[in-house]
Amino acid sequence: MASRRGRNDGFGPDDGFEGVARPLFVVLAALVAVVALRLVWLQVIQGPSLAASAAAQRTNVVAVHARRGTIYDRDGNVLAMSQACKTIYCNPQKVNDPNGAARILAEKLGGEASSYLATLRGDSSFSYVRRQVDTDKAKEVEDSLRDAKANGIYFLDDVKRVYPYGAVGSQVLGIVGTDGDGLSGLELYYDDVLKGTDGELVFETGSKGTPIAGTSAQASTAQDGTDIVISLDIDVQEAAERTIAKGTEDFDAESGSVMVTDPKTGQIIAACSTPLYDVTDTSKIEEGATSLKPVSSSFEPGSIFKLLTTAIGIDDGLMGTETTYDVPAYLKVGDDYVSDDDGRDYGMDMSVREILRRSSNAGAALLAQNVIGAERFSEGIARFGIGSYTGIDFPGEVPGLVKTLDQYDGASLGSMSFGQSLAVPLVQMVKAVGALADGGTLHAPHFLVSKGGQEAEWGPAGQAVSAETASAVTDMMRTVVQEGTAVHAQVEGYDVAGKTGTGEQAGETGGYIDYSYVSSLIGFAPASDAKVLVYVGLNGTPYLASASAAPLFSTIMGEALSDLGVAPTN
């Protein structure tokens, strides 16, 4: 009987199993190798960067601001200091009641509730709600939010700038931004000293950006800034600001400027220009208010420049205070004729003292053109620092527009002799006339007295003229105040030396604007031993200096002498 073979649908050894299994094994091994290599790549090669990326996605880094250094005035009064406060922020992903929270924020912090909703409903996991909130106010907000069970709003320790004397000295002190950077004034100039070094606060967050309890860490500690003492006297500063603000209005001026210094050191006791602003409310600042015009703007100085013209002639031995000249009614300067403001239409013999007393333009031009000469004049004003930076420690100083000798034309010498055909920041005149008050020695006008308890070093900045020349010009300045154009600058009980200036303003299309002057007065007291120098200027006023800047000078000088305890001399 024939045997029956059973059916076999599989593969047996005889059916080529090894030939099929071997390729399958190779494929599986290759897949395992690829997976292993991928794991090595992810864990070893890319692991650190992926871990850092993951950590970055679940952390928020917030700056911890250092306490800025305190600014003191010359008498130790605190002018600007840092105060603890709170910054309020939120995680919009966790704000459970945006409308309710917005109502509470508006009630406690001001503004409309709708203005807070965009922040509370944002797409990010971190948004500022309000920065630099007083701690008491922040506590009220926090308590109200907790009572209302409004979640997702948090509070961070912060510091902010406060000003015990309010708006006084705002231009000098300057503005500090919410990030703790100085933006203007001394806060900007000495930012690297005052600011210190900020730290960082790291918030570790969950998948939705929610801060994880117990995982916050301060990555670095803030290093507080350094305290500084400046030369301002807050009482004199207040008097200067009050007087120039009223004077600008009373005399229809576009703006006004004041600078008060100790001429023997260069320390600035007060400085301001209009429009003023309030550093405690920076939401309302007029254009140009943050600039200190005596430093950052150039003007034709006018007749106060005659002090330098006469000083140069006397110092070079070309004239004395009583040397007399025949001064014509009209003197040719370039293609034009110069005359005096008093309308004199006849020639007159005048001493150098009389030229200053009357503030004769023709007389000053005659001295420059016929006696001093262009080369001596150019060298002389350079010795006074005219056309150069003064070295003041304040941002925005400009050097002015002053022709060099090779740029002089036929009118330059005569015009410059009485303060036209050049434009300088008026701090240059403060420095130059300060030299006349201190035996011819120049001092850089400056604010810094000390930092971190270390006295600042401000040495002399050169010698403009001899002590004898400075004394001679000072004596003529006494005459100007006692019986000349500056009689309204007198201060009862004090020997005052001064000089008026009424400089015409140049128009944008050339020529000068009728009845628009830079009316100024600069002077010092006591004349024989100067303790205070005052410059007052009104820009764009129709009034001559004798009737406008002079009485303002008298008010400010009187306040300064009294506040600084300078004994009467007369």
XYZ file of C-alpha atoms in Angstrom:
570
model
C 0.000 0.000 0.000
C 1.499 3.264 -0.980
C 2.293 5.667 1.856
C 0.443 8.999 2.012
C 2.571 12.173 2.426
C 1.017 14.864 4.763
C 0.645 18.504 3.667
C 3.124 21.024 5.178
C 2.479 24.793 4.665
C 5.536 25.921 6.759
C 9.232 25.980 6.111
C 11.333 23.225 7.259
C 15.043 22.887 7.259
C 14.763 21.436 3.931
C 12.734 24.315 2.615
C 15.461 27.087 2.979
C 14.718 28.620 6.459
C 18.254 29.773 6.973
C 18.157 31.720 3.745
C 15.110 33.662 4.887
C 16.057 34.202 8.571
C 19.473 35.614 7.942
C 18.279 38.792 6.119
C 15.596 39.333 8.782
C 18.190 39.201 11.510
C 20.344 41.727 9.683
C 17.397 44.126 9.392
C 16.530 43.779 13.075
C 20.155 44.331 14.088
C 20.330 47.430 11.934
C 17.198 48.843 13.569
C 18.606 48.199 17.024
C 21.852 49.937 16.028
C 19.964 52.980 14.699
C 17.955 53.261 17.909
C 21.100 52.915 20.006
C 22.925 55.557 18.002
C 19.940 57.847 18.313
C 19.924 57.391 22.087
C 23.635 58.117 22.234
C 23.118 61.216 20.125
C 20.253 62.481 22.272
C 21.789 61.651 25.627
C 25.468 62.363 25.048
C 25.722 64.827 22.173
C 22.496 66.824 22.401
C 21.677 66.043 26.004
C 23.155 69.189 27.630
C 21.588 71.560 25.121
C 18.210 69.843 25.296
C 18.315 69.945 29.069
C 19.190 73.640 28.994
C 16.399 74.294 26.492
C 13.909 72.429 28.634
C 15.038 74.332 31.713
C 14.787 77.645 29.846
C 11.233 76.790 28.816
C 10.268 76.350 32.457
C 12.114 79.288 34.031
C 11.637 83.044 34.085
C 14.578 85.295 34.956
C 13.785 88.671 36.528
C 16.352 91.348 37.386
C 16.762 92.160 41.084
C 17.667 95.838 41.027
C 20.493 97.074 43.196
C 19.857 100.008 45.486
C 21.163 103.126 43.740
C 23.490 105.308 45.706
C 22.014 108.249 47.591
C 22.684 111.793 46.356
C 23.326 114.412 49.065
C 23.693 118.171 48.752
C 26.660 120.099 50.184
C 25.006 120.271 53.624
C 24.131 116.578 53.816
C 20.499 116.932 52.772
C 19.191 113.883 50.898
C 18.224 114.888 47.358
C 17.607 111.448 45.828
C 17.487 108.026 47.425
C 16.297 104.503 46.718
C 13.321 103.136 48.619
C 12.003 99.588 48.881
C 8.854 98.954 46.875
C 7.052 96.127 45.088
C 6.640 95.238 41.451
C 3.366 93.460 40.613
C 3.383 90.854 37.854
C 1.099 88.083 36.672
C 0.947 84.750 34.891
C -2.033 85.246 32.565
C -2.365 81.458 32.217
C -3.270 81.227 35.900
C -5.396 84.371 36.314
C -8.746 82.827 37.181
C -10.814 86.024 37.334
C -9.420 88.710 35.018
C -12.425 91.015 35.339
C -12.485 90.896 39.134
C -8.732 91.329 39.405
C -8.840 94.264 36.986
C -11.463 96.025 39.105
C -9.350 95.622 42.233
C -6.202 96.871 40.478
C -8.016 99.925 39.123
C -9.484 100.704 42.527
C -6.141 100.471 44.331
C -3.667 101.640 41.680
C -5.786 104.014 39.628
C -6.824 103.996 35.986
C -9.599 102.104 34.268
C -10.180 98.390 34.844
C -10.154 97.846 31.080
C -6.544 99.027 30.902
C -5.421 96.026 32.994
C -7.334 93.350 31.069
C -4.910 93.061 28.143
C -2.109 92.214 30.570
C -4.186 89.795 32.637
C -5.441 87.958 29.526
C -2.135 87.809 27.628
C -0.606 84.750 25.986
C 2.682 84.833 27.905
C 3.428 83.290 31.265
C 4.948 86.505 32.708
C 3.741 90.105 32.361
C 4.281 93.226 34.455
C 1.098 94.679 35.936
C 2.638 97.724 37.654
C 6.224 98.437 38.539
C 7.596 100.217 41.610
C 4.457 100.322 43.735
C 4.734 101.648 47.301
C 4.881 98.747 49.748
C 1.776 99.883 51.675
C -0.236 100.182 48.480
C 1.031 96.819 47.237
C -0.077 95.224 50.528
C -3.585 96.614 50.012
C -3.684 95.131 46.512
C -2.413 91.766 47.728
C -4.965 91.579 50.555
C -7.848 92.505 48.276
C -6.861 89.941 45.651
C -6.571 87.242 48.295
C -9.970 88.085 49.762
C -11.488 87.894 46.281
C -9.694 84.567 45.650
C -8.166 86.074 42.504
C -5.173 83.946 41.551
C -2.235 84.357 39.180
C -0.971 87.763 40.378
C 2.320 87.936 42.272
C 4.599 90.452 44.018
C 8.349 90.991 43.705
C 10.694 93.060 45.889
C 11.968 96.148 44.034
C 13.476 99.615 44.638
C 12.564 103.035 43.287
C 13.958 106.579 43.383
C 12.367 109.070 45.773
C 13.047 112.796 46.165
C 12.605 114.358 49.628
C 12.598 117.893 48.132
C 10.128 117.064 45.382
C 10.727 118.833 42.079
C 13.596 121.051 43.272
C 16.795 120.262 41.393
C 15.100 117.955 38.887
C 17.199 119.065 35.901
C 20.459 118.623 37.769
C 19.551 115.313 39.409
C 17.926 113.779 36.340
C 15.616 110.835 35.709
C 16.059 107.156 36.560
C 14.144 104.671 34.402
C 12.081 101.787 35.769
C 14.963 99.439 34.929
C 17.229 101.410 37.265
C 19.293 103.187 34.601
C 20.093 106.888 34.757
C 18.488 108.649 31.792
C 19.451 112.301 32.248
C 21.311 114.724 34.506
C 23.747 113.533 37.143
C 21.863 110.238 37.370
C 23.090 109.602 33.818
C 26.562 111.145 34.129
C 27.393 109.185 37.300
C 25.275 106.142 36.465
C 28.243 103.769 36.722
C 28.899 105.028 40.268
C 25.315 105.213 41.512
C 23.826 102.138 39.865
C 25.685 99.246 41.430
C 25.236 95.764 39.963
C 21.835 94.127 39.555
C 21.222 90.549 40.611
C 18.849 87.955 39.121
C 15.873 86.051 40.499
C 15.073 82.792 38.708
C 11.508 81.460 38.768
C 11.081 77.771 37.868
C 7.671 77.210 36.318
C 5.427 74.317 35.475
C 4.122 73.287 32.073
C 1.780 76.269 31.902
C 4.250 78.765 33.255
C 3.011 78.636 36.828
C 5.753 79.364 39.409
C 6.544 76.145 41.264
C 6.370 76.623 45.012
C 9.690 76.302 46.807
C 11.818 76.343 43.634
C 12.619 80.075 43.287
C 16.323 80.808 43.601
C 18.325 84.022 43.612
C 21.000 83.350 41.044
C 23.118 86.379 41.977
C 23.069 88.999 44.721
C 22.601 92.663 43.861
C 25.516 94.939 44.774
C 24.313 98.366 45.929
C 25.557 101.552 44.300
C 27.827 104.228 45.777
C 26.585 107.383 47.529
C 27.730 110.772 46.226
C 27.767 114.312 47.629
C 27.210 117.149 45.161
C 27.821 120.872 45.522
C 24.196 122.037 45.217
C 22.703 124.006 48.081
C 19.046 122.987 47.995
C 17.856 126.338 49.384
C 19.781 128.373 46.798
C 18.582 125.962 44.105
C 14.962 126.510 45.117
C 15.425 130.297 45.092
C 17.066 130.187 41.649
C 14.276 128.067 40.163
C 11.522 130.207 41.691
C 13.136 133.466 40.559
C 13.934 132.461 36.982
C 10.510 130.876 36.431
C 8.792 134.101 37.476
C 11.324 136.263 35.624
C 10.839 134.359 32.379
C 7.118 135.049 32.619
C 7.414 138.673 33.782
C 9.861 139.646 31.025
C 8.190 137.713 28.171
C 11.254 135.544 27.584
C 11.342 132.308 25.635
C 13.466 130.744 28.373
C 15.689 131.657 31.282
C 18.862 130.236 32.807
C 20.722 130.509 36.111
C 24.055 129.203 37.339
C 25.502 129.922 40.775
C 29.052 128.851 41.641
C 31.851 129.215 44.129
C 34.349 130.891 41.757
C 37.353 129.855 43.836
C 36.646 126.143 43.411
C 34.248 125.847 40.478
C 31.626 124.098 42.617
C 28.111 124.661 41.255
C 25.768 125.795 44.016
C 22.647 126.038 41.835
C 21.776 125.567 38.175
C 18.546 125.531 36.195
C 16.813 126.657 33.021
C 13.206 126.964 31.958
C 11.020 125.154 31.281
C 11.445 123.306 34.549
C 9.955 119.883 35.224
C 9.043 117.664 38.152
C 11.151 114.509 38.417
C 8.493 112.971 40.677
C 5.981 113.074 37.794
C 7.716 112.407 34.497
C 4.423 112.008 32.635
C 4.352 115.780 32.128
C 7.647 117.036 30.698
C 7.792 119.877 28.176
C 10.133 119.573 25.219
C 13.676 120.528 26.189
C 12.934 120.592 29.921
C 15.449 117.877 30.775
C 18.285 119.890 29.196
C 20.323 122.358 31.222
C 20.597 125.189 28.696
C 23.714 126.889 30.131
C 25.511 123.630 29.314
C 23.749 122.240 26.252
C 22.715 125.344 24.252
C 24.867 128.029 22.641
C 23.979 131.731 22.621
C 25.648 134.966 21.581
C 26.862 136.185 24.986
C 26.513 139.888 24.265
C 28.206 142.608 26.261
C 29.360 140.421 29.162
C 32.072 139.422 26.658
C 33.536 142.944 26.963
C 35.035 141.792 30.258
C 37.278 139.404 28.363
C 38.145 141.958 25.687
C 39.366 144.484 28.259
C 41.126 141.784 30.294
C 43.112 140.669 27.229
C 44.217 144.244 26.452
C 45.225 144.966 30.038
C 47.024 141.631 30.483
C 49.055 142.206 27.327
C 50.140 145.631 28.643
C 48.350 147.496 25.875
C 46.063 149.612 28.080
C 45.072 150.382 31.653
C 41.736 150.975 33.267
C 42.054 154.758 32.835
C 43.621 154.781 29.357
C 41.407 157.060 27.278
C 40.351 156.796 23.625
C 38.312 158.922 21.238
C 35.313 156.697 20.614
C 33.253 157.703 17.576
C 29.469 157.500 17.471
C 29.744 154.983 14.650
C 32.650 152.626 14.075
C 33.044 150.571 10.901
C 33.177 146.822 11.562
C 33.461 144.886 8.328
C 30.859 146.313 5.975
C 28.636 147.669 8.746
C 28.801 150.390 11.351
C 28.526 149.730 15.071
C 26.893 152.193 17.455
C 25.918 152.277 21.131
C 22.526 151.415 22.617
C 22.201 154.879 24.196
C 21.750 156.473 20.761
C 24.849 158.672 21.081
C 25.474 160.489 17.750
C 28.728 162.231 18.621
C 32.282 161.243 19.378
C 33.356 160.968 22.999
C 36.542 160.506 24.968
C 36.188 157.362 27.088
C 38.503 155.545 29.436
C 38.463 151.752 29.398
C 36.495 151.953 32.655
C 33.957 154.241 30.997
C 33.635 151.910 28.014
C 32.627 149.151 30.431
C 30.436 151.415 32.582
C 28.444 152.576 29.550
C 28.785 149.169 27.842
C 29.903 150.900 24.650
C 29.879 148.615 21.602
C 31.852 151.122 19.552
C 34.386 151.426 22.361
C 34.879 147.648 22.667
C 35.235 147.265 18.902
C 37.772 150.102 18.819
C 39.857 148.414 21.541
C 39.830 145.099 19.688
C 40.502 146.431 16.185
C 42.853 149.353 16.891
C 44.666 148.280 20.067
C 44.592 144.512 20.658
C 44.574 143.042 17.166
C 43.222 139.746 15.857
C 46.103 137.479 16.893
C 46.258 138.651 20.513
C 42.470 138.601 20.761
C 42.209 135.037 19.424
C 44.941 133.825 21.755
C 43.384 135.662 24.695
C 39.879 134.209 24.423
C 41.428 130.769 23.995
C 43.226 131.231 27.323
C 39.831 131.890 28.891
C 38.569 128.606 27.436
C 36.145 130.173 24.970
C 35.225 127.654 22.264
C 36.413 124.677 24.342
C 34.704 122.210 26.653
C 34.743 123.410 30.253
C 35.078 119.938 31.763
C 31.756 120.178 33.605
C 30.529 116.828 34.926
C 27.148 116.969 33.242
C 25.862 115.321 30.056
C 25.213 117.222 26.853
C 27.905 119.917 27.000
C 28.604 121.608 23.660
C 31.784 123.561 22.781
C 30.007 126.376 20.988
C 30.734 128.043 17.657
C 33.838 130.220 17.833
C 35.948 131.123 14.820
C 39.630 130.346 14.855
C 42.061 133.068 13.791
C 42.325 131.739 10.238
C 38.523 131.949 9.925
C 38.256 135.641 10.856
C 36.757 137.932 8.241
C 36.632 141.715 8.213
C 33.846 141.855 10.803
C 34.897 139.038 13.131
C 37.257 140.871 15.470
C 35.088 143.940 15.999
C 31.871 141.946 16.406
C 33.321 139.361 18.770
C 34.727 142.085 21.025
C 31.216 142.830 22.303
C 29.854 139.290 22.164
C 28.460 138.889 18.658
C 29.560 136.611 15.778
C 30.191 133.760 18.220
C 27.915 131.445 20.182
C 28.886 129.607 23.352
C 27.180 127.683 26.131
C 26.986 130.139 28.964
C 28.838 127.816 31.333
C 31.933 128.983 29.416
C 31.293 132.543 30.549
C 30.783 131.281 34.106
C 34.192 129.634 33.949
C 35.882 132.652 32.318
C 34.447 135.305 34.651
C 35.086 132.951 37.556
C 38.767 133.308 36.696
C 38.496 137.093 37.079
C 37.005 136.484 40.539
C 39.911 134.240 41.581
C 43.043 136.072 40.529
C 42.958 134.846 36.924
C 42.833 131.126 37.796
C 40.407 128.953 35.839
C 38.335 126.240 37.516
C 36.133 123.685 35.778
C 32.530 124.163 36.903
C 31.487 120.916 38.562
C 28.957 119.190 40.826
C 30.764 116.221 42.390
C 32.206 116.811 45.865
C 32.784 113.204 46.948
C 31.787 109.629 46.153
C 31.770 106.788 48.624
C 33.305 109.114 51.196
C 36.310 109.826 48.944
C 36.771 113.504 48.130
C 36.781 114.285 44.406
C 39.890 115.950 43.028
C 39.311 119.115 40.993
C 42.498 121.066 40.521
C 42.927 124.440 38.773
C 42.302 124.367 35.022
C 44.906 126.927 33.983
C 45.671 130.641 34.235
C 43.710 132.986 31.969
C 45.297 136.298 33.033
C 47.479 137.596 35.827
C 46.145 138.358 39.308
C 46.837 142.064 38.672
C 44.729 142.034 35.523
C 41.904 140.168 37.272
C 41.926 142.754 40.065
C 41.842 145.656 37.591
C 38.863 144.229 35.689
C 37.075 143.442 38.973
C 37.438 147.068 40.030
C 35.853 148.223 36.751
C 33.020 145.730 37.318
C 32.356 147.430 40.657
C 31.881 150.695 38.787
C 29.391 149.045 36.412
C 27.260 147.942 39.396
C 27.628 151.141 41.412
C 26.904 153.642 38.637
C 26.618 151.887 35.292
C 24.260 149.568 33.431
C 24.070 147.109 36.350
C 22.839 149.390 39.131
C 19.770 147.183 39.594
C 22.099 144.276 40.405
C 23.173 145.789 43.717
C 22.680 143.772 46.902
C 22.291 145.821 50.050
C 25.263 145.446 52.362
C 27.565 143.793 49.802
C 30.284 144.915 47.412
C 29.190 143.450 44.068
C 31.140 143.265 40.786
C 29.116 142.629 37.634
C 28.469 143.240 33.959
C 25.322 143.312 31.861
C 24.909 141.800 28.422
C 22.206 142.418 25.840
C 22.985 140.238 22.853
C 20.877 140.432 19.729
C 19.498 137.113 18.510
C 20.387 135.940 15.040
C 17.476 134.955 12.780
C 17.228 131.647 10.946
C 17.614 133.368 7.564
C 20.431 135.711 8.583
C 20.580 139.096 10.287
C 19.264 139.862 13.754
C 15.720 139.793 15.109
C 14.389 143.161 16.236
C 13.698 143.436 19.972
C 14.708 139.873 20.741
C 17.697 139.682 23.059
C 19.716 137.391 25.253
C 19.678 139.679 28.269
C 22.131 138.581 30.918
C 24.111 139.634 33.948
C 27.138 137.935 35.415
C 28.905 138.972 38.590
C 30.329 137.977 41.929
C 30.421 139.077 45.555
C 32.097 140.162 47.694
C 34.116 141.759 44.902
C 37.430 141.702 46.784
C 37.040 138.146 48.098
C 34.463 136.385 45.958
C 32.380 133.666 47.596
C 29.499 133.526 45.107
C 29.251 134.005 41.348
C 25.821 134.304 39.697
C 24.905 134.195 36.027
C 21.335 135.025 34.963
C 20.199 134.960 31.345
C 16.870 135.552 29.610
C 16.616 134.215 26.077
C 14.307 135.869 23.545
C 13.193 138.774 25.723
C 12.359 142.260 24.407
C 13.858 143.819 27.564
C 17.426 145.056 27.970
C 19.551 143.372 30.631
C 19.672 146.466 32.839
C 15.915 146.239 33.401
C 15.412 142.462 33.379
C 18.394 140.242 34.172
C 19.811 142.754 36.676
C 16.973 142.632 39.234
C 16.780 138.840 38.931
C 20.529 138.676 39.581
C 20.102 140.839 42.677
C 17.396 138.549 44.085
C 19.359 135.341 43.526
C 22.676 136.783 44.692
C 21.062 138.129 47.853
C 19.491 134.731 48.648
C 22.756 132.912 47.969
C 24.895 135.195 50.129
C 22.412 134.884 52.979
C 21.906 131.109 52.720
C 25.639 130.481 52.514
C 26.325 132.668 55.519
C 28.531 135.243 53.757
C 28.934 138.262 56.027
C 28.034 141.724 54.633
C 30.972 143.812 53.448
C 29.508 147.337 53.375
